[in-house]
């Protein structure tokens, strides 16, 4: 069973250092054994964002959580965000009608209504 880790935040003062670390965090996530992919959403107002990362198992998520670049960014969050919320969840199954591309496995051959 895979995991998802949703990082929801409201933009504050995003500076050059934020974008530098954000790019390094993305590279670190992709380099972590057990990384499956990420989905990103932005509310229409453009301030509240959601980056949901998917992991093969607890060990993969823990490895990423302990990455030095990730830990460095966590120490500095108050200068970039007006607030944040993290949701860790176990993903039991995923499926769809096949019209959307997804890096997640389809647990049913065809969606039935």
XYZ file of N, CA and C in Angstrom:
339
model
N 0.836 -1.173 0.000
C 0.000 0.000 0.000
C 0.889 1.248 0.000
N 0.589 2.187 -0.875
C 1.416 3.395 -0.973
C 0.926 4.476 -0.025
N 1.720 5.553 0.093
C 1.387 6.695 0.946
C 1.310 7.952 0.108
N 0.498 8.888 0.587
C 0.533 10.238 0.020
C 0.885 11.198 1.147
N 1.607 12.247 0.804
C 1.956 13.302 1.752
C 1.583 14.623 1.090
N 0.475 15.208 1.544
C -0.002 16.469 0.984
C 0.563 17.612 1.807
N 1.225 18.539 1.130
C 1.767 19.730 1.775
C 0.980 20.914 1.248
N 0.124 21.467 2.104
C -0.754 22.572 1.739
C -0.205 23.828 2.406
N -0.033 24.898 1.639
C 0.507 26.113 2.228
C -0.050 27.356 1.553
N 0.029 28.474 2.281
C -0.351 29.777 1.759
C 0.931 30.572 1.563
N 1.107 31.071 0.344
C 2.299 31.861 0.024
C 2.454 33.048 0.958
N 3.698 33.273 1.311
C 4.075 34.501 1.998
C 5.050 35.223 1.094
N 6.194 35.558 1.612
C 7.235 36.246 0.844
C 8.172 35.213 0.226
N 7.840 34.751 -0.964
C 8.670 33.757 -1.650
C 9.815 34.472 -2.346
N 11.027 34.172 -1.894
C 12.210 34.838 -2.430
C 13.062 33.867 -3.242
N 14.219 34.354 -3.692
C 15.126 33.543 -4.492
C 15.564 32.270 -3.763
N 15.822 32.390 -2.474
C 16.241 31.236 -1.665
C 15.147 30.177 -1.619
N 13.882 30.605 -1.520
C 12.761 29.660 -1.530
C 12.779 28.851 -2.821
N 12.850 29.530 -3.948
C 12.792 28.839 -5.237
C 14.019 27.949 -5.460
N 15.176 28.361 -4.960
C 16.371 27.523 -5.047
C 16.167 26.227 -4.264
N 15.722 26.358 -3.001
C 15.506 25.167 -2.171
C 14.360 24.315 -2.703
N 13.319 24.959 -3.211
C 12.175 24.214 -3.751
C 12.628 23.312 -4.903
N 13.484 23.831 -5.774
C 14.010 23.021 -6.871
C 14.875 21.873 -6.375
N 15.684 22.141 -5.350
C 16.528 21.082 -4.777
C 15.686 20.018 -4.079
N 14.608 20.440 -3.430
C 13.706 19.484 -2.771
C 13.047 18.581 -3.810
N 12.634 19.169 -4.916
C 12.027 18.383 -6.000
C 13.020 17.331 -6.500
N 14.279 17.724 -6.702
C 15.313 16.780 -7.142
C 15.539 15.696 -6.094
N 15.559 16.083 -4.813
C 15.772 15.116 -3.728
C 14.627 14.114 -3.665
N 13.399 14.598 -3.839
C 12.249 13.690 -3.819
C 12.369 12.673 -4.952
N 12.625 13.160 -6.154
C 12.727 12.268 -7.318
C 13.870 11.264 -7.176
N 14.924 11.637 -6.467
C 16.077 10.749 -6.284
C 15.873 9.747 -5.144
N 14.808 9.893 -4.377
C 14.544 9.004 -3.253
C 13.951 7.694 -3.747
N 14.562 6.586 -3.363
C 14.021 5.269 -3.723
C 12.626 5.147 -3.130
N 11.641 4.869 -3.968
C 10.273 4.742 -3.505
C 9.402 5.942 -3.834
N 9.979 6.983 -4.455
C 9.205 8.137 -4.926
C 8.383 7.695 -6.129
N 7.086 8.011 -6.120
C 6.222 7.634 -7.235
C 5.829 8.810 -8.112
N 5.690 9.989 -7.523
C 5.311 11.162 -8.306
C 4.710 12.242 -7.424
N 4.343 13.349 -8.048
C 3.768 14.486 -7.330
C 2.653 15.098 -8.169
N 1.637 15.584 -7.495
C 0.563 16.356 -8.121
C 0.503 17.700 -7.411
N 0.324 18.776 -8.178
C 0.291 20.119 -7.591
C -1.001 20.829 -7.985
N -1.535 21.565 -7.027
C -2.751 22.349 -7.244
C -2.558 23.744 -6.690
N -3.164 24.722 -7.329
C -3.173 26.098 -6.846
C -4.618 26.573 -6.876
N -5.072 27.170 -5.762
C -6.420 27.733 -5.739
C -6.522 28.878 -6.745
N -7.719 29.166 -7.218
C -7.883 30.233 -8.220
C -7.268 31.576 -7.819
N -7.281 31.890 -6.533
C -6.684 33.146 -6.084
C -5.156 33.115 -6.182
N -4.571 31.930 -6.284
C -3.142 31.780 -6.480
C -2.284 31.831 -5.230
N -2.876 31.903 -4.054
C -2.087 31.989 -2.818
C -1.969 30.635 -2.110
N -3.034 29.851 -2.108
C -3.027 28.560 -1.420
C -2.656 27.469 -2.420
N -1.649 26.671 -2.022
C -1.121 25.635 -2.911
C -1.112 24.275 -2.223
N -1.123 23.228 -3.031
C -1.062 21.865 -2.515
C -0.097 21.075 -3.391
N 0.924 20.519 -2.776
C 1.827 19.584 -3.454
C 1.656 18.239 -2.763
N 1.092 17.273 -3.471
C 0.886 15.938 -2.909
C 1.894 14.985 -3.539
N 2.775 14.479 -2.678
C 3.793 13.521 -3.094
C 3.297 12.113 -2.792
N 3.627 11.159 -3.653
C 3.238 9.761 -3.469
C 4.496 8.919 -3.288
N 4.420 8.009 -2.320
C 5.566 7.185 -1.926
C 5.161 5.719 -1.900
N 6.094 4.861 -2.249
C 5.837 3.411 -2.274
C 5.515 2.866 -0.887
N 6.197 3.389 0.152
C 6.015 2.843 1.501
C 6.530 3.823 2.557
N 6.401 3.440 3.816
C 6.845 4.274 4.939
C 8.335 4.591 4.862
N 9.133 3.615 4.454
C 10.581 3.820 4.401
C 10.943 4.920 3.405
N 10.262 4.967 2.273
C 10.530 5.999 1.263
C 10.177 7.380 1.803
N 9.018 7.501 2.422
C 8.610 8.788 2.980
C 9.567 9.231 4.077
N 9.969 8.296 4.925
C 10.898 8.629 6.011
C 12.246 9.073 5.458
N 12.724 8.396 4.420
C 14.003 8.773 3.809
C 13.943 10.198 3.275
N 12.863 10.540 2.607
C 12.731 11.899 2.102
C 12.601 12.899 3.250
N 11.828 12.555 4.258
C 11.624 13.456 5.403
C 12.927 13.803 6.088
N 13.884 12.880 6.062
C 15.172 13.084 6.715
C 16.247 13.656 5.788
N 15.877 13.969 4.547
C 16.836 14.527 3.610
C 17.302 15.895 4.120
N 18.607 16.153 4.142
C 19.139 17.416 4.677
C 18.561 18.671 4.004
N 18.309 18.619 2.709
C 17.750 19.780 2.009
C 16.321 20.034 2.486
N 15.558 18.968 2.634
C 14.194 19.090 3.138
C 14.199 19.660 4.559
N 15.104 19.167 5.387
C 15.197 19.651 6.768
C 15.612 21.122 6.813
N 16.511 21.528 5.903
C 16.922 22.937 5.844
C 15.732 23.832 5.509
N 14.935 23.433 4.537
C 13.756 24.220 4.157
C 12.749 24.287 5.298
N 12.557 23.184 5.998
C 11.608 23.171 7.127
C 12.013 24.173 8.203
N 13.298 24.317 8.426
C 13.775 25.253 9.454
C 13.467 26.709 9.099
N 13.267 26.978 7.811
C 13.089 28.361 7.374
C 11.657 28.684 6.937
N 10.716 27.797 7.154
C 9.378 27.950 6.578
C 8.691 29.262 6.952
N 8.935 29.781 8.149
C 8.197 30.957 8.619
C 8.459 32.202 7.773
N 9.596 32.260 7.115
C 9.850 33.441 6.289
C 9.182 33.350 4.917
N 8.660 32.171 4.546
C 8.056 31.998 3.228
C 6.561 31.750 3.233
N 6.033 31.197 4.311
C 4.619 30.803 4.321
C 3.829 31.587 5.355
N 2.574 31.876 4.993
C 1.657 32.452 5.972
C 1.063 31.346 6.838
N 1.178 30.118 6.391
C 0.721 28.953 7.141
C 0.832 27.707 6.287
N 0.851 26.549 6.960
C 0.900 25.283 6.217
C 0.184 24.186 6.995
N -0.125 23.116 6.291
C -0.761 21.940 6.867
C -0.269 20.730 6.074
N 0.072 19.649 6.763
C 0.540 18.426 6.111
C -0.437 17.298 6.422
N -0.766 16.522 5.413
C -1.653 15.363 5.568
C -0.929 14.139 5.022
N -0.694 13.142 5.875
C -0.096 11.875 5.456
C -1.228 10.846 5.443
N -1.366 10.144 4.324
C -2.471 9.185 4.198
C -2.005 7.918 3.494
N -2.619 6.811 3.849
C -2.392 5.548 3.149
C -3.365 5.477 1.977
N -2.841 5.161 0.800
C -3.653 5.071 -0.404
C -3.996 3.602 -0.612
N -5.267 3.299 -0.526
C -5.697 1.909 -0.656
C -5.920 1.487 -2.089
N -6.429 2.399 -2.917
C -6.592 2.066 -4.331
C -6.757 3.340 -5.134
N -6.442 3.255 -6.399
C -6.638 4.355 -7.331
C -7.272 3.773 -8.595
N -8.114 4.561 -9.237
C -8.723 4.116 -10.489
C -9.323 5.310 -11.204
N -9.681 5.124 -12.445
C -10.305 6.167 -13.239
C -10.831 5.590 -14.532
N -11.243 6.465 -15.433
C -11.803 6.006 -16.704
C -10.744 5.902 -17.802
N -9.495 6.227 -17.462
C -8.410 6.123 -18.423
C -8.197 7.381 -19.252
N -9.065 8.391 -19.098
C -8.938 9.616 -19.892
C -7.829 10.532 -19.385
N -7.410 10.389 -18.131
C -6.348 11.208 -17.567
C -5.076 10.390 -17.403
N -3.961 10.975 -17.788
C -2.677 10.319 -17.550
C -2.380 10.349 -16.056
N -1.839 9.271 -15.532
C -1.477 9.212 -14.122
C -0.288 8.298 -13.934
N 0.573 8.670 -13.000
C 1.707 7.816 -12.649
C 1.297 6.773 -11.620
N 0.068 6.885 -11.099
C -0.432 5.933 -10.098
C -1.065 4.732 -10.790
N -0.985 3.563 -10.162
C -1.562 2.370 -10.784
C -3.089 2.431 -10.803
N -3.693 1.878 -11.834
C -5.151 1.775 -11.919
C -5.531 0.421 -11.349
N -6.225 0.424 -10.206
C -6.561 -0.827 -9.530
C -7.803 -1.511 -10.080
N -8.460 -0.879 -11.044
C -9.613 -1.504 -11.686
C -9.422 -1.377 -13.182
N -9.805 -2.410 -13.910
C -9.591 -2.417 -15.354
C -10.369 -1.264 -16.026
N -11.575 -0.981 -15.600
C -12.406 0.059 -16.179
C -13.365 0.562 -15.121
N -13.509 1.880 -14.985
C -14.435 2.472 -14.021
C -15.858 2.118 -14.422
N -16.626 1.656 -13.470
C -18.028 1.310 -13.712
C -18.892 2.206 -12.837
N -19.891 2.861 -13.439
C -20.764 3.736 -12.638
C -21.974 3.004 -12.104
